Amino acid sequence: MTSTLFSRWTRTLAVAVLTGTLLSGCGYNEFQTKDEATIAAWGEVVNQYQRRADLIPNLVNTVKGYASHERETLEAVTRARAAATSFQITPEVLNDPAAFNKFQQVQGELSGALSRLMAVSEKYPDLKADTQFRDLQSQLEGTENRITVARQRYIASVQDYNVTVRKFPTNLTAMMFGYETKPSFTVENEKAISTAPTVDFGK
């Protein structure tokens, strides 16, 4: 009885070891590592976009103090920020091209609205001289740079993951376990989003 039990345990252990070896050899563990890397990179993209969104209320209020009659531009920024912050950003977005495109769209619209706001501010010398405005300008500029870096890291991470999905023999593992390529920033949207708002106030 003990011998039979030991034999079964040995076979179970052997199957477990063999399965682990096969999964490791066919790239299963590699998928886990690279999938986690894309999630981490995406988290940093989201973090930097949130940082930008958090700056906007103070920016709008500062501009409003000097240019309250620029209502249309101020409201456009507020609406774009609301759309960007209300978008539900979950890890599932990384596997849903339609949702990912929507994310790009709302962030691109916010970038455009910010650019128009900065262009309007050029008409108000007192606003440009305001200490708080200049501080916000510096923070916004730094945040746009962080967004660019985070986006580039995410693009590189997704490219690495997608190559693993498509190359042989790991593509067989991808098909077996349902791993699919992840969406990345499109060329058109990348150009729009990566153009930081104009923050040169003629120093």
Coordinates of C-alpha atoms in Angstrom, one line a residue:
M1 CA 0.0 0.0 0.0
T2 CA 2.8 2.4 1.0
S3 CA 4.7 1.4 -2.1
T4 CA 1.7 2.2 -4.3
L5 CA 1.2 5.5 -2.6
F6 CA 4.8 6.4 -3.0
S7 CA 4.7 5.4 -6.7
R8 CA 1.7 7.6 -7.3
W9 CA 3.4 10.5 -5.5
T10 CA 6.6 10.0 -7.6
R11 CA 4.6 10.0 -10.8
T12 CA 2.7 13.1 -9.8
L13 CA 5.9 14.9 -8.9
A14 CA 7.5 13.8 -12.2
V15 CA 4.5 15.1 -14.2
A16 CA 4.7 18.4 -12.3
V17 CA 8.4 18.8 -13.0
L18 CA 8.0 17.9 -16.6
T19 CA 5.1 20.3 -17.0
G20 CA 7.1 23.1 -15.4
T21 CA 10.0 22.3 -17.6
L22 CA 7.9 22.3 -20.8
L23 CA 6.1 25.5 -19.9
S24 CA 9.4 27.2 -19.1
G25 CA 11.0 25.9 -22.3
C26 CA 8.1 27.0 -24.5
G27 CA 8.2 30.6 -23.2
Y28 CA 5.2 30.5 -20.7
N29 CA 7.3 32.1 -18.0
E30 CA 8.7 34.6 -20.4
F31 CA 5.1 35.7 -21.2
Q32 CA 4.4 36.2 -17.5
T33 CA 7.5 38.4 -17.1
K34 CA 6.8 40.5 -20.2
D35 CA 3.1 40.8 -19.5
E36 CA 3.9 42.2 -16.0
A37 CA 6.5 44.6 -17.5
T38 CA 3.9 46.0 -19.9
I39 CA 1.4 46.5 -17.0
A40 CA 4.1 48.3 -14.9
A41 CA 5.0 50.5 -17.9
W42 CA 1.4 51.3 -18.5
G43 CA 0.9 52.2 -14.8
E44 CA 3.6 54.8 -15.2
V45 CA 2.0 56.3 -18.3
V46 CA -1.3 56.6 -16.4
N47 CA 0.4 58.1 -13.4
Q48 CA 2.0 60.8 -15.5
Y49 CA -1.2 61.6 -17.3
Q50 CA -2.9 61.9 -13.9
R51 CA -0.2 64.2 -12.7
R52 CA -1.0 66.5 -15.7
A53 CA -4.7 66.3 -15.0
D54 CA -4.1 67.4 -11.4
L55 CA -2.3 70.5 -12.5
I56 CA -5.1 71.7 -14.7
P57 CA -7.6 73.1 -12.2
N58 CA -5.0 75.5 -10.7
L59 CA -3.9 76.4 -14.2
V60 CA -7.4 77.2 -15.3
N61 CA -8.1 79.2 -12.2
T62 CA -5.0 81.2 -12.6
V63 CA -5.7 82.0 -16.2
K64 CA -9.3 82.8 -15.3
G65 CA -8.1 85.5 -12.9
Y66 CA -6.5 87.4 -15.8
A67 CA -8.6 86.3 -18.7
S68 CA -12.1 85.4 -17.5
H69 CA -13.7 86.4 -20.8
E70 CA -11.8 83.6 -22.6
R71 CA -14.7 81.4 -21.4
E72 CA -14.8 79.1 -24.4
T73 CA -11.1 78.1 -24.1
L74 CA -11.3 77.7 -20.4
E75 CA -14.4 75.5 -20.7
A76 CA -12.8 73.4 -23.4
V77 CA -9.9 72.6 -21.1
T78 CA -12.2 71.7 -18.3
R79 CA -14.4 69.5 -20.5
A80 CA -11.3 67.7 -21.9
R81 CA -9.9 67.1 -18.4
A82 CA -13.3 65.7 -17.3
A83 CA -13.4 63.3 -20.2
A84 CA -9.8 62.2 -19.6
T85 CA -10.2 61.6 -15.9
S86 CA -13.6 59.9 -16.2
F87 CA -12.2 57.3 -18.6
Q88 CA -12.0 54.0 -16.8
I89 CA -8.3 53.0 -17.0
T90 CA -7.9 49.3 -16.1
P91 CA -5.3 46.7 -17.1
E92 CA -7.9 45.3 -19.5
V93 CA -7.4 48.4 -21.7
L94 CA -4.1 46.9 -22.7
N95 CA -5.8 44.0 -24.4
D96 CA -8.6 46.1 -26.0
P97 CA -7.6 48.1 -29.1
A98 CA -10.9 50.0 -29.1
A99 CA -10.5 51.1 -25.5
F100 CA -6.9 51.9 -26.0
N101 CA -7.7 54.1 -29.0
K102 CA -10.4 55.9 -26.8
F103 CA -7.7 56.5 -24.2
Q104 CA -5.4 58.0 -26.8
Q105 CA -8.3 60.1 -28.1
V106 CA -9.3 61.7 -24.8
Q107 CA -5.6 62.4 -23.9
G108 CA -5.0 63.9 -27.4
E109 CA -8.0 66.2 -27.0
L110 CA -6.7 67.3 -23.6
S111 CA -3.3 68.1 -25.1
G112 CA -5.0 70.1 -27.8
A113 CA -7.1 72.1 -25.3
L114 CA -4.1 72.8 -23.2
S115 CA -2.2 74.1 -26.3
R116 CA -5.0 76.5 -27.1
L117 CA -5.1 77.7 -23.5
M118 CA -1.4 78.4 -23.6
A119 CA -1.8 80.3 -26.9
V120 CA -4.5 82.5 -25.3
S121 CA -2.3 83.3 -22.4
E122 CA 0.2 84.9 -24.7
K123 CA -2.1 87.9 -25.0
Y124 CA -1.9 88.7 -21.3
P125 CA 1.5 90.1 -20.2
D126 CA 0.3 90.3 -16.5
L127 CA -0.6 86.6 -16.6
K128 CA 2.8 85.7 -18.0
A129 CA 4.4 87.6 -15.2
D130 CA 2.3 85.9 -12.5
T131 CA 4.5 83.8 -10.2
Q132 CA 2.0 81.0 -9.8
F133 CA 1.4 80.8 -13.5
R134 CA 5.1 80.5 -14.2
D135 CA 5.4 77.8 -11.6
L136 CA 2.5 75.9 -13.1
Q137 CA 4.2 76.4 -16.5
S138 CA 7.3 74.8 -15.2
Q139 CA 5.4 71.9 -13.6
L140 CA 3.5 71.3 -16.8
E141 CA 6.6 71.3 -18.9
G142 CA 8.2 68.8 -16.6
T143 CA 5.1 66.6 -16.6
E144 CA 5.0 66.6 -20.4
N145 CA 8.6 65.4 -20.5
R146 CA 7.7 62.6 -18.0
I147 CA 4.7 61.6 -20.1
T148 CA 7.0 61.3 -23.2
V149 CA 9.5 59.1 -21.3
A150 CA 6.8 56.9 -19.8
R151 CA 5.1 56.5 -23.2
Q152 CA 8.4 55.5 -24.8
R153 CA 9.0 52.9 -22.2
Y154 CA 5.6 51.5 -22.6
I155 CA 6.0 51.3 -26.4
A156 CA 9.3 49.5 -26.0
S157 CA 7.7 47.1 -23.5
V158 CA 4.8 46.3 -25.7
Q159 CA 7.1 45.8 -28.7
D160 CA 9.1 43.3 -26.7
Y161 CA 6.0 41.5 -25.6
N162 CA 4.4 41.5 -29.1
V163 CA 7.6 40.1 -30.7
T164 CA 7.4 37.2 -28.2
V165 CA 3.8 36.6 -29.2
R166 CA 4.6 36.4 -32.9
K167 CA 8.0 34.7 -33.1
F168 CA 8.5 30.9 -33.3
P169 CA 8.4 28.8 -31.1
T170 CA 6.8 31.1 -28.5
N171 CA 4.0 31.9 -30.9
L172 CA 2.8 28.3 -30.3
T173 CA 2.5 29.0 -26.6
A174 CA 0.7 32.3 -27.3
M175 CA -1.9 30.4 -29.4
M176 CA -2.2 27.7 -26.8
F177 CA -2.8 30.1 -23.9
G178 CA -4.6 32.8 -25.8
Y179 CA -1.9 35.5 -25.6
E180 CA -2.4 38.2 -28.2
T181 CA -0.5 41.2 -29.3
K182 CA -1.2 44.4 -27.2
P183 CA -2.1 47.7 -28.8
S184 CA 0.4 50.5 -28.7
F185 CA 0.3 54.2 -29.5
T186 CA -0.5 54.8 -33.2
V187 CA 1.8 56.9 -35.3
E188 CA -0.9 59.6 -35.8
N189 CA -1.8 59.8 -32.2
E190 CA 1.7 59.6 -31.0
K191 CA 2.6 62.7 -32.9
A192 CA -0.4 64.6 -31.5
I193 CA 0.1 63.5 -27.9
S194 CA 3.9 63.8 -27.9
T195 CA 3.6 67.5 -28.9
A196 CA 3.7 69.2 -25.5
P197 CA 1.6 72.4 -25.0
T198 CA 3.4 75.6 -25.9
V199 CA 4.9 76.9 -22.7
D200 CA 7.4 79.4 -24.0
F201 CA 6.4 82.8 -22.7
G202 CA 9.2 84.8 -24.3
K203 CA 11.6 84.8 -21.4

